[in-house]
């Protein structure tokens, strides 16, 4: 299925937290510019970026000379892996030395950074016609994705309201990726529900040219991304939210216990014995290297890697499907958003803003998308013919990736409550899931113990 | 007759010069004491990196809280067992290497240079290197073991084997250090002593047992001291391979403190863990140091 111009725009991130934010963010589109934007307002200065290794960064690097040519601003950057990158960033931000003017971040991290007063709000820069071009078009961003960068600083509420702390650069939701040839060989259909997937878990095993091929791969380490993103998508499809409408924790609810038991059964039956330590990077590499039949609820933006013959040994044998449906026939999904923020201690804020504006502009967004930065956060980029043609080619049949991504986007949402200590809470939750997998106590006891601990973190 | 020792005034060390020399010493003292005391103060507060200006003095609350945290006791147990394993494996192994290298021969210098190679590799790099080799699916270690008919092991990915795997990496990296120190000890034993024993008909094994090992005592303690204090504080290898997991199988006090500070921004709580670690390190290495000094004193008294 193709995204046709004129067709209804995919509401790429809908769901709870985003629905209310939609109206607010469109109302804040910049007024028509009265003055001419001065791209050379910070000529001769230098800005320093902290970037996290990601396809976005690979797509950005070749474009940096264009920015320097346009603005006269020199750009230096450090590129680190996710964990050390965030640790280094924390040290820099908290000491307020301003080593990094602009950095890659996420709503989850920003809930802590904004609380610390380390982020520069961006609304004033956007509203200043001398600094922001008239065609920047804030309304072109997918409203929910843009709104994830707004927060009022109130714990557990206020996302999508308040100041804008970040501009999105890409977003991911989750999907199944599979090897059509191996599924055919085993006589299996792509599962539509978790029940179907569980039923076929025992059969997901075969031999490939380079030895045994395992059933499924997904990240499963003891960190927050487990109950937030990948397994989180399964949890949410079982109807589990971290907090219910009354603000009560749902971590050891019957639905949560059921989902966790099913997940552990699935991993035990269809994954190799070292599955309890996989990070997202290993999940991506593992599937791309052809050792698995299925990548389970992993990030959909890994597709450009799977499809690239230089990075993948399965580029001609990969299909995509939406995540399975839960017991009530319901699908829900999480979303992850990479964004860029400005350090409130940045030494050259004008230059930093011009960079932010440039890198999130329509033109540059098309260029980074074509170089593998998925999924676009601007509606116009989804409609760009070259981008459409690229994504159209992915999958077992033309348009399969786009269709799966669209299906997920209809339900994907940033689901967890904003709180500066959220990662600690989710780490604790992930630990309970791992304890159960490694046979230390039963699922119910572990999840309820985690819920008690997390309750204490919310209200110490 | 040796010259009588001069005291400071006879040495021409004027009061001014004395004070001038005292200054750097005081600066050094301040530079090491200040971070220590400020760290100690932090451990008595609820300081969080992101809660600007909101730091409160909480007394020993962080320590009390730690004692009530099951994970702390797991981490303490892991720290101690890591240290015990490291010393128990590396001392005998280092001794064996040292004895072998002490045998004169053409290959001696070659093996000596081969032995020190791991010492040139930073622990983080060694950790990453071994992590790759220990991968259950593509790792070279399981591939090599398959020739011996051994099934693939999930080395670092299973709580049951993670700790011993990490100790294995530490052993690969630091046994050479033990061997070098012990080799120096062996070579300090006078040749006359071993020659005389040989002439008297002692077997090589008797020479090792009755002469070399007893004289090596202080060196053995020195190795133990180095390895114990390093192993208690070990972070790089564990963080590069397992990050304290799977589950909490390799979560030592240092890893716990690191996560508390750099993942969760709780400086106060992190500092409390660091101080427990410091006390532990101080107590164990202090005991070893006292033993070592007593041995040294006995050696020179002989």
XYZ file of C-alpha atoms in Angstrom:
762
model
C 0.000 0.000 0.000
C 1.317 3.353 -1.017
C 0.920 6.668 0.744
C -0.700 8.687 -2.037
C -0.643 12.423 -2.116
C -4.049 13.684 -1.184
C -4.939 10.508 0.677
C -5.662 10.919 4.379
C -2.376 11.455 6.211
C -1.357 8.581 8.395
C -1.856 9.682 11.966
C 1.498 8.178 12.717
C 1.437 8.446 16.436
C -1.995 8.445 17.896
C -3.051 7.125 21.244
C -3.594 8.464 24.743
C -0.884 10.966 25.367
C -0.828 12.263 21.842
C -4.473 12.794 21.060
C -4.872 15.815 23.310
C -1.608 17.305 22.163
C -2.645 17.469 18.535
C -4.659 20.648 18.737
C -2.117 22.434 20.904
C 0.846 21.842 18.649
C -0.852 22.890 15.430
C -1.991 26.116 17.100
C 1.641 26.888 17.820
C 2.711 26.941 14.172
C 4.913 29.990 13.480
C 3.314 33.175 12.273
C 4.158 34.330 8.748
C 7.667 35.744 8.796
C 7.948 39.511 8.641
C 11.729 39.753 8.487
C 14.279 37.912 6.407
C 15.890 34.930 8.131
C 19.591 35.410 8.557
C 21.285 32.044 8.134
C 24.658 33.683 8.660
C 23.763 35.178 12.046
C 26.408 33.108 13.818
C 29.042 33.014 11.096
C 32.503 31.992 12.265
C 31.366 30.135 15.364
C 31.723 26.451 16.146
C 29.194 24.103 17.721
C 29.843 20.712 19.247
C 27.352 17.837 18.999
C 26.984 14.652 21.007
C 25.566 11.983 18.743
C 24.519 8.438 19.556
C 25.496 5.780 17.001
C 22.429 5.359 14.860
C 21.520 5.285 11.158
C 20.479 8.934 11.560
C 24.076 9.862 12.353
C 25.372 7.983 9.313
C 22.897 9.865 7.174
C 23.829 13.225 8.735
C 27.620 13.117 8.534
C 27.962 13.615 4.763
C 25.589 16.600 4.932
C 27.488 18.611 7.549
C 29.692 20.488 5.003
C 26.475 21.796 3.401
C 25.486 23.340 6.724
C 28.878 24.969 7.190
C 28.706 26.376 3.675
C 25.214 27.783 4.233
C 25.853 29.319 7.665
C 29.599 29.685 8.150
C 29.230 27.656 11.357
C 31.733 24.891 11.949
C 30.365 21.645 13.366
C 32.377 19.201 15.437
C 30.829 16.091 16.921
C 31.423 13.104 19.126
C 29.683 9.846 18.272
C 29.254 7.304 21.054
C 27.270 4.149 21.676
C 23.968 4.656 23.493
C 25.006 3.744 27.023
C 28.374 5.539 27.237
C 26.902 8.425 25.260
C 24.116 9.074 27.761
C 26.528 8.634 30.663
C 28.913 11.209 29.222
C 26.041 13.536 28.441
C 24.761 13.290 32.006
C 28.177 14.231 33.353
C 28.394 17.222 31.031
C 24.836 18.467 31.535
C 24.903 18.158 35.313
C 28.187 20.034 35.598
C 26.790 22.775 33.298
C 30.066 23.062 31.419
C 28.309 23.254 28.061
C 30.730 21.020 26.159
C 27.872 19.978 23.893
C 25.669 22.626 22.312
C 23.254 20.139 20.751
C 22.743 16.456 21.543
C 20.698 13.434 20.592
C 18.190 12.493 23.264
C 14.706 11.091 23.863
C 11.573 12.090 25.798
C 12.514 9.595 28.506
C 15.929 11.213 29.046
C 14.542 14.702 28.663
C 12.119 14.192 31.544
C 15.222 14.094 33.714
C 17.230 16.730 31.846
C 14.341 19.220 31.781
C 13.785 18.711 35.517
C 17.458 19.553 36.051
C 17.067 22.768 34.042
C 19.628 21.596 31.513
C 17.527 22.060 28.368
C 16.954 25.244 26.407
C 13.261 25.700 25.506
C 12.921 26.099 21.746
C 9.630 27.992 21.351
C 11.206 31.472 21.302
C 13.701 30.499 18.603
C 10.921 29.086 16.442
C 8.827 32.231 16.898
C 11.715 34.543 15.943
C 11.430 35.263 12.212
C 15.046 36.435 12.091
C 16.189 33.004 13.153
C 13.547 30.708 11.720
C 12.671 30.560 8.042
C 9.057 31.059 7.024
C 8.985 27.697 5.265
C 10.189 25.789 8.361
C 6.535 24.785 8.888
C 6.132 23.361 12.368
C 2.688 22.073 11.373
C 4.358 19.674 8.936
C 5.687 17.561 11.831
C 3.521 14.600 12.796
C 1.657 16.240 15.688
C 2.009 13.429 18.208
C 5.719 13.007 17.553
C 6.388 16.709 17.920
C 4.218 16.869 21.046
C 6.379 14.239 22.741
C 8.996 16.964 23.113
C 6.691 19.174 25.183
C 6.336 18.800 28.925
C 5.169 20.964 31.822
C 7.744 19.453 34.248
C 4.942 18.002 36.400
C 5.645 14.384 37.377
C 3.271 11.812 35.833
C 1.396 14.332 33.659
C 1.688 17.215 31.238
C 3.311 15.604 28.183
C 2.364 17.475 25.026
C 1.852 20.677 27.006
C 4.267 23.296 28.256
C 7.556 24.179 26.657
C 9.118 22.475 23.653
C 12.352 20.829 24.853
C 13.282 18.857 21.762
C 12.755 18.489 18.038
C 12.196 14.939 16.771
C 14.474 13.433 14.127
C 12.951 10.000 13.737
C 10.600 7.617 15.469
C 10.226 3.896 15.695
C 7.442 1.544 16.477
C 7.593 -2.254 16.510
C 6.868 -5.023 14.075
C 7.607 -8.601 13.152
C 10.286 -9.173 10.578
C 10.553 -12.685 9.162
C 12.321 -14.818 6.606
C 9.714 -15.753 3.975
C 11.782 -18.659 2.612
C 12.189 -20.281 6.038
C 8.552 -19.779 7.000
C 7.571 -21.497 3.745
C 10.045 -24.302 4.348
C 8.489 -24.931 7.775
C 4.972 -24.636 6.402
C 4.125 -21.765 8.739
C 2.003 -18.674 8.217
C 3.025 -15.306 9.663
C 1.244 -15.207 13.062
C -1.608 -12.742 13.435
C -2.082 -13.192 17.191
C 0.154 -13.953 20.147
C -1.775 -17.221 20.582
C -0.813 -18.284 17.045
C 2.804 -17.325 17.650
C 2.916 -19.305 20.898
C 1.394 -22.313 19.192
C 4.124 -22.382 16.549
C 7.011 -21.609 18.944
C 8.150 -25.242 19.135
C 8.354 -25.544 15.360
C 10.426 -22.400 14.851
C 13.757 -24.086 14.281
C 15.517 -25.227 11.142
C 18.861 -25.703 9.482
C 20.431 -23.092 7.285
C 23.500 -23.199 5.065
C 25.642 -22.032 7.994
C 24.283 -24.241 10.739
C 21.120 -24.187 12.844
C 18.703 -21.270 12.501
C 16.946 -20.205 15.705
C 13.301 -19.223 16.004
C 13.032 -15.659 17.270
C 15.291 -12.860 18.358
C 14.315 -9.816 20.387
C 16.105 -7.656 22.927
C 15.831 -9.033 26.431
C 18.373 -7.429 28.718
C 17.606 -6.078 32.174
C 17.016 -2.498 31.121
C 14.046 -0.199 30.864
C 13.515 -0.605 27.138
C 12.139 -4.116 27.730
C 8.848 -3.210 29.470
C 8.720 0.126 27.674
C 9.304 -0.726 24.032
C 9.545 -4.264 22.646
C 7.974 -6.589 25.198
C 6.109 -3.428 26.203
C 4.257 -3.606 22.887
C 3.113 -7.150 23.765
C 2.140 -6.033 27.288
C 0.084 -3.176 25.898
C -1.659 -5.474 23.436
C -2.654 -7.596 26.442
C -4.189 -4.426 27.860
C -1.436 -3.558 30.349
C -0.439 0.042 31.019
C 2.045 0.919 33.753
C -0.558 3.108 35.457
C -4.327 2.733 35.011
C -6.756 5.642 34.698
C -6.804 6.060 38.487
C -3.010 6.239 38.656
C -2.653 2.739 40.129
C 0.259 0.545 39.061
C -0.697 -2.384 36.822
C 2.626 -4.222 36.885
C 1.291 -7.304 38.671
C -2.232 -7.260 37.260
C -3.574 -10.595 35.925
C -3.125 -9.372 32.336
C 0.491 -8.403 33.039
C 1.206 -11.791 34.627
C -0.364 -13.561 31.640
C 1.632 -11.529 29.110
C 4.881 -12.076 31.012
C 4.299 -15.833 31.282
C 3.541 -16.054 27.560
C 6.621 -14.001 26.703
C 8.894 -16.197 28.797
C 7.413 -19.370 27.295
C 7.984 -17.941 23.847
C 11.623 -17.029 24.541
C 12.343 -20.368 26.183
C 10.886 -22.331 23.298
C 12.043 -20.319 20.314
C 15.205 -18.444 21.331
C 18.745 -19.633 21.979
C 19.970 -20.063 25.573
C 21.737 -16.698 25.621
C 18.525 -14.789 24.835
C 18.504 -13.248 28.313
C 21.240 -10.778 27.458
C 20.357 -9.403 24.016
C 20.497 -5.658 23.469
C 18.754 -3.936 20.536
C 22.006 -3.848 18.650
C 22.515 -7.602 19.013
C 18.892 -8.198 18.043
C 19.362 -6.145 14.876
C 22.710 -7.755 13.967
C 21.469 -11.244 14.822
C 18.511 -11.048 12.470
C 20.503 -9.293 9.730
C 23.141 -12.038 9.865
C 20.529 -14.663 9.015
C 20.568 -16.724 12.200
C 16.884 -16.277 13.025
C 13.563 -17.002 11.410
C 11.793 -14.072 13.003
C 12.635 -10.795 14.691
C 9.954 -10.397 17.334
C 8.460 -6.967 18.092
C 11.715 -5.221 17.219
C 12.143 -1.670 15.980
C 10.723 -1.124 12.509
C 13.486 1.332 11.666
C 15.955 -1.563 11.485
C 14.467 -2.241 8.036
C 17.024 -0.086 6.144
C 19.764 -2.242 7.719
C 18.005 -5.518 6.852
C 17.506 -4.297 3.289
C 21.108 -3.193 2.754
C 23.167 -6.018 1.205
C 26.322 -4.475 2.691
C 25.033 -4.864 6.248
C 22.716 -7.824 5.900
C 22.940 -11.343 4.574
C 19.153 -11.591 4.235
C 18.464 -8.474 2.156
C 16.642 -10.523 -0.494
C 14.710 -12.657 1.992
C 12.887 -10.517 4.526
C 9.236 -9.728 5.139
C 7.422 -7.446 7.575
C 4.163 -7.782 9.471
C 2.441 -5.808 12.205
C 2.875 -6.994 15.793
C 0.409 -9.767 16.773
C -3.003 -9.080 18.294
C -3.594 -9.565 22.013
C -6.081 -11.982 23.629
C -9.003 -9.569 23.026
C -8.070 -9.038 19.403
C -6.557 -5.701 20.328
C -3.292 -4.215 19.090
C -1.393 -1.538 20.950
C 2.180 -0.442 20.436
C 4.820 1.712 21.992
C 6.854 4.357 20.229
C 10.403 5.557 20.642
C 11.445 8.980 19.480
C 14.971 10.171 18.861
C 15.220 13.917 19.098
C 17.703 16.759 19.318
C 17.869 19.186 22.217
C 19.885 22.288 22.995
C 21.981 22.509 26.132
C 20.863 25.407 28.343
C 24.575 25.946 29.052
C 25.419 26.029 25.317
C 28.010 28.656 24.520
C 26.559 29.676 21.180
C 22.811 29.290 21.245
C 22.117 31.103 17.981
C 24.455 28.771 16.119
C 22.964 25.794 17.941
C 19.448 26.834 16.938
C 20.416 27.380 13.299
C 21.786 23.845 13.289
C 18.633 22.415 14.864
C 16.496 24.295 12.381
C 18.577 23.180 9.421
C 18.750 19.517 10.384
C 14.986 19.256 10.975
C 14.032 21.286 7.895
C 12.042 19.654 5.100
C 14.968 19.469 2.643
C 17.454 17.956 5.017
C 14.862 15.544 6.437
C 14.292 14.156 2.930
C 18.044 13.732 2.454
C 18.574 11.916 5.753
C 15.545 9.681 5.099
C 16.944 8.687 1.705
C 20.232 7.811 3.420
C 18.496 5.407 5.817
C 17.102 7.558 8.643
C 13.704 5.999 9.292
C 10.950 6.747 10.100
C 10.462 10.346 8.968
C 8.854 12.733 11.457
C 7.587 15.173 8.827
C 4.464 14.455 6.814
C 5.998 15.998 3.698
C 8.882 13.511 3.852
C 6.455 10.559 3.879
C 4.946 12.074 0.731
C 8.267 12.687 -1.010
C 8.297 10.514 -4.147
C 11.879 9.344 -3.685
C 11.326 8.384 -0.036
C 8.074 6.632 -0.919
C 9.781 4.705 -3.717
C 12.571 3.606 -1.371
C 10.245 2.304 1.368
C 7.932 0.799 -1.231
C 10.680 -1.612 -2.262
C 11.036 -3.152 1.224
C 9.477 -6.468 2.136
C 8.296 -9.737 0.654
C 5.875 -7.869 -1.579
C 6.046 -4.204 -2.651
C 4.710 -1.831 0.001
C 4.750 -4.427 2.769
C 6.973 -2.373 5.072
C 4.936 0.806 4.656
C 1.710 -1.083 5.326
C 3.092 -2.662 8.498
C 4.557 0.628 9.710
C 1.258 2.376 9.077
C -0.737 -0.244 10.939
C 1.535 0.143 13.951
C 1.528 3.931 13.742
C -2.250 3.967 14.073
C -1.934 2.590 17.597
C 1.602 3.571 18.614
C 1.958 5.981 21.494
C 4.445 7.231 23.995
C 2.774 5.338 26.794
C 4.727 5.769 29.935
C 4.161 8.499 32.476
C 6.715 11.321 32.543
C 8.880 11.131 35.629
C 12.565 11.924 36.161
C 13.090 8.495 37.753
C 11.153 6.513 35.166
C 14.179 4.634 33.815
C 14.946 3.388 37.314
C 11.376 2.161 37.724
C 11.437 0.385 34.371
C 14.848 -1.146 35.106
C 13.288 -2.669 38.222
C 10.358 -3.991 36.191
C 12.727 -5.504 33.617
C 14.634 -7.178 36.443
C 11.454 -8.931 37.605
C 10.861 -10.257 34.076
C 14.433 -11.530 33.900
C 14.191 -13.152 37.341
C 11.190 -15.098 36.117
C 12.980 -16.131 32.921
C 16.000 -17.387 34.841
C 13.770 -19.347 37.190
C 14.204 -17.253 40.320
C 10.685 -17.281 41.736
C 7.379 -17.267 39.895
C 6.128 -14.512 37.645
C 3.440 -13.244 40.011
C 5.719 -12.919 43.046
C 8.437 -11.208 41.038
C 6.115 -8.724 39.334
C 4.350 -7.865 42.596
C 7.674 -7.307 44.370
C 8.706 -4.997 41.524
C 5.384 -3.163 41.766
C 5.945 -2.550 45.486
C 9.434 -1.202 44.845
C 8.211 1.012 42.019
C 5.360 2.328 44.165
C 7.998 3.381 46.687
C 9.915 5.209 43.935
C 6.802 7.126 42.848
C 5.891 8.158 46.390
C 8.979 7.839 48.576
C 82.966 2.775 59.703
C 79.883 4.294 58.044
C 79.414 8.063 58.392
C 77.176 9.144 61.216
C 73.720 10.156 59.971
C 73.240 13.886 59.916
C 70.079 15.484 61.188
C 68.220 18.195 59.305
C 69.996 21.202 60.785
C 73.429 19.725 60.176
C 72.341 19.073 56.622
C 72.010 22.815 56.150
C 68.256 22.544 55.634
C 67.085 25.979 56.657
C 63.675 26.502 58.146
C 62.527 28.283 54.977
C 63.586 25.431 52.748
C 61.866 22.992 55.045
C 58.612 24.921 54.777
C 59.054 25.154 51.026
C 59.312 21.381 50.822
C 56.368 21.017 53.154
C 54.107 23.011 50.850
C 53.880 20.431 48.025
C 53.277 17.743 50.606
C 50.407 19.726 52.040
C 49.009 20.414 48.581
C 49.119 16.697 47.825
C 47.448 15.937 51.124
C 44.739 18.488 50.403
C 44.211 17.178 46.872
C 43.605 13.660 48.131
C 41.812 14.602 51.308
C 39.388 17.102 49.804
C 37.707 14.726 47.309
C 37.598 12.080 50.010
C 35.875 14.329 52.514
C 33.550 15.871 49.952
C 32.644 12.343 48.830
C 31.983 11.388 52.409
C 29.747 14.422 52.797
C 27.878 13.538 49.587
C 27.211 10.050 50.947
C 25.362 11.712 53.821
C 23.067 13.698 51.506
C 20.250 12.858 49.118
C 22.014 14.605 46.236
C 20.544 13.888 42.824
C 22.185 15.251 39.707
C 19.006 16.623 38.183
C 17.401 18.033 41.340
C 19.176 21.363 41.208
C 19.605 23.053 44.585
C 17.463 20.538 46.409
C 20.165 18.601 48.244
C 19.405 17.755 51.885
C 21.628 16.323 54.590
C 20.199 12.922 55.487
C 22.766 11.556 57.935
C 23.268 7.834 57.628
C 19.949 7.277 55.812
C 21.723 6.126 52.629
C 23.671 3.508 54.575
C 20.614 2.327 56.499
C 18.720 2.088 53.243
C 21.559 0.095 51.674
C 21.509 -2.426 54.499
C 17.809 -2.959 53.794
C 18.342 -3.437 50.053
C 18.650 -7.118 49.067
C 20.608 -6.123 45.970
C 23.312 -4.605 48.171
C 23.944 -7.937 49.874
C 23.984 -9.709 46.524
C 26.508 -7.158 45.257
C 28.619 -7.492 48.396
C 28.635 -11.276 48.006
C 29.559 -10.938 44.338
C 32.370 -8.511 45.148
C 33.847 -10.881 47.717
C 33.497 -14.009 45.605
C 34.962 -12.246 42.571
C 37.963 -11.209 44.659
C 38.378 -14.625 46.272
C 38.195 -16.418 42.920
C 40.618 -14.013 41.273
C 43.232 -14.486 43.995
C 42.675 -18.222 44.379
C 43.187 -18.799 40.655
C 45.794 -16.197 39.772
C 48.249 -16.811 42.600
C 48.935 -20.517 41.935
C 48.791 -19.955 38.182
C 51.172 -17.010 38.382
C 53.478 -19.061 40.578
C 53.472 -21.923 38.099
C 54.356 -19.552 35.248
C 57.069 -17.919 37.336
C 58.663 -21.274 38.190
C 58.614 -22.305 34.539
C 60.095 -19.017 33.403
C 62.796 -19.203 36.050
C 64.304 -22.241 34.322
C 67.183 -20.908 32.218
C 66.923 -21.683 28.545
C 66.811 -20.205 25.094
C 63.052 -19.780 24.999
C 62.918 -18.020 28.353
C 63.070 -14.463 27.037
C 60.600 -15.253 24.272
C 58.024 -16.605 26.700
C 58.599 -13.712 29.051
C 57.673 -11.219 26.352
C 54.670 -13.292 25.277
C 53.475 -13.465 28.846
C 53.343 -9.710 29.323
C 51.286 -9.099 26.165
C 47.867 -9.129 27.942
C 49.159 -6.486 30.353
C 49.438 -4.057 27.451
C 45.708 -4.293 26.712
C 43.313 -1.935 28.532
C 40.723 -3.895 30.583
C 37.771 -2.441 28.647
C 39.272 -3.579 25.356
C 40.059 -6.995 26.815
C 36.462 -7.230 28.028
C 35.029 -6.406 24.613
C 37.456 -8.778 22.920
C 36.462 -11.664 25.174
C 32.790 -10.776 24.909
C 33.095 -11.350 21.166
C 34.996 -14.593 21.645
C 32.493 -15.825 24.227
C 29.397 -15.255 22.075
C 27.462 -18.519 22.189
C 26.494 -18.532 18.495
C 29.420 -17.017 16.582
C 32.104 -16.877 19.266
C 35.414 -18.569 18.582
C 35.570 -20.103 22.066
C 32.577 -22.388 21.563
C 33.829 -23.192 18.078
C 37.164 -24.365 19.471
C 35.490 -26.292 22.283
C 33.276 -28.061 19.752
C 36.380 -29.934 18.523
C 36.707 -31.365 22.017
C 33.087 -32.465 21.894
C 31.983 -29.794 24.380
C 28.520 -28.312 23.843
C 28.241 -24.548 23.237
C 28.171 -22.621 26.509
C 26.244 -19.375 27.026
C 29.340 -18.011 28.857
C 28.364 -14.480 29.790
C 24.643 -14.832 29.162
C 23.768 -17.275 31.913
C 23.687 -16.302 35.598
C 25.294 -19.636 36.453
C 28.390 -19.129 34.308
C 28.682 -15.338 34.067
C 30.775 -14.837 37.201
C 33.315 -17.520 36.373
C 33.536 -16.206 32.791
C 34.349 -12.723 34.034
C 36.944 -14.156 36.433
C 38.418 -16.027 33.470
C 38.899 -12.766 31.573
C 40.445 -11.142 34.647
C 42.746 -14.153 34.970
C 43.860 -13.910 31.369
C 44.559 -10.224 31.837
C 46.275 -10.174 35.232
C 47.979 -13.534 35.797
C 51.032 -12.155 33.943
C 51.327 -9.450 36.582
C 51.382 -12.093 39.302
C 53.905 -14.139 37.335
C 56.240 -11.186 36.806
C 56.288 -10.196 40.469
C 56.831 -13.796 41.558
C 59.531 -14.266 38.925
C 61.347 -11.240 40.322
C 61.093 -12.875 43.739
C 62.493 -16.164 42.460
C 65.387 -14.404 40.804
C 66.242 -12.564 43.992
C 66.987 -15.915 45.671
C 70.743 -16.344 45.700
C 72.113 -18.958 43.335
C 74.563 -20.196 46.032
C 71.625 -21.349 48.135
C 70.029 -23.488 45.409
C 73.429 -24.710 44.147
C 74.385 -25.829 47.629
C 71.120 -27.705 47.968
C 71.648 -29.349 44.602
C 75.178 -30.429 45.585
C 73.701 -31.894 48.761
C 71.453 -34.011 46.538
C 68.139 -32.153 46.808
C 65.702 -32.844 43.954
C 64.365 -29.871 41.931
C 61.004 -30.311 43.620
C 62.627 -30.271 47.065
C 64.472 -27.091 46.142
C 61.195 -25.458 45.134
C 59.337 -26.631 48.238
C 61.938 -26.180 50.899
C 63.925 -23.198 49.645
C 62.138 -21.192 46.953
C 58.581 -21.186 48.277
C 59.411 -20.124 51.846
C 61.618 -17.305 50.554
C 58.880 -16.238 48.163
C 56.445 -15.518 50.999
C 56.610 -11.720 50.910
C 56.189 -11.712 47.122
C 53.138 -13.925 47.342
C 51.619 -11.513 49.829
C 52.510 -8.590 47.588
C 50.718 -10.215 44.648
C 47.735 -10.969 46.861
C 47.687 -7.348 48.021
C 47.742 -5.983 44.469
C 45.150 -8.383 43.132
C 42.798 -8.085 46.101
C 42.665 -4.314 46.045
C 42.251 -4.271 42.254
C 39.634 -7.015 42.191
C 37.533 -5.368 44.880
C 37.357 -2.223 42.747
C 37.099 -4.022 39.398
C 34.646 -2.352 37.052
C 35.917 -2.219 33.489
C 35.870 -5.905 32.594
C 32.456 -6.479 34.148
C 30.929 -3.373 32.643
C 32.291 -4.143 29.200
C 30.962 -7.700 29.202
C 27.858 -8.148 31.352
C 27.059 -4.747 32.921
C 26.350 -6.618 36.131
C 23.955 -9.109 34.534
C 22.511 -11.453 33.570
C 20.114 -10.836 36.367
C 22.515 -9.713 39.089
C 25.058 -12.488 38.734
C 28.020 -10.148 38.246
C 26.687 -7.032 39.946
C 29.527 -6.018 42.241
C 29.470 -3.011 44.571
C 31.401 -0.938 42.058
C 28.966 -1.743 39.235
C 26.063 -0.966 41.565
C 27.578 2.404 42.498
C 28.273 3.203 38.860
C 24.676 2.512 37.824
C 23.315 4.469 40.778
C 25.367 7.496 39.722
C 25.385 7.348 35.947
C 22.088 5.694 35.093
C 19.921 7.016 37.862
C 21.760 10.226 38.859
C 21.653 9.469 42.600
C 25.026 10.764 43.730
C 24.298 10.454 47.449
C 23.364 6.789 47.267
C 26.212 6.013 44.869
C 28.712 7.590 47.253
C 27.376 5.523 50.147
C 28.083 2.338 48.160
C 31.530 3.617 47.251
C 32.285 4.185 50.937
C 31.275 0.673 51.871
C 33.608 -0.504 49.108
C 36.351 1.756 50.417
C 35.982 0.393 53.954
C 36.090 -3.164 52.629
C 39.160 -2.446 50.536
C 40.848 -0.684 53.446
C 40.178 -3.521 55.877
C 41.266 -6.385 53.616
C 44.306 -4.741 52.085
C 45.250 -3.306 55.467
C 45.381 -6.826 56.895
C 47.431 -8.063 53.966
C 49.778 -5.111 54.228
C 50.332 -5.768 57.919
C 51.102 -9.415 57.163
C 53.487 -8.398 54.435
C 55.314 -5.918 56.638
C 55.662 -8.510 59.371
C 57.156 -10.953 56.863
C 59.505 -8.342 55.523
C 60.649 -7.482 59.024
C 61.272 -11.150 59.736
C 63.214 -11.473 56.492
C 65.587 -8.682 57.343
C 65.902 -9.815 60.942
C 67.258 -13.127 59.699
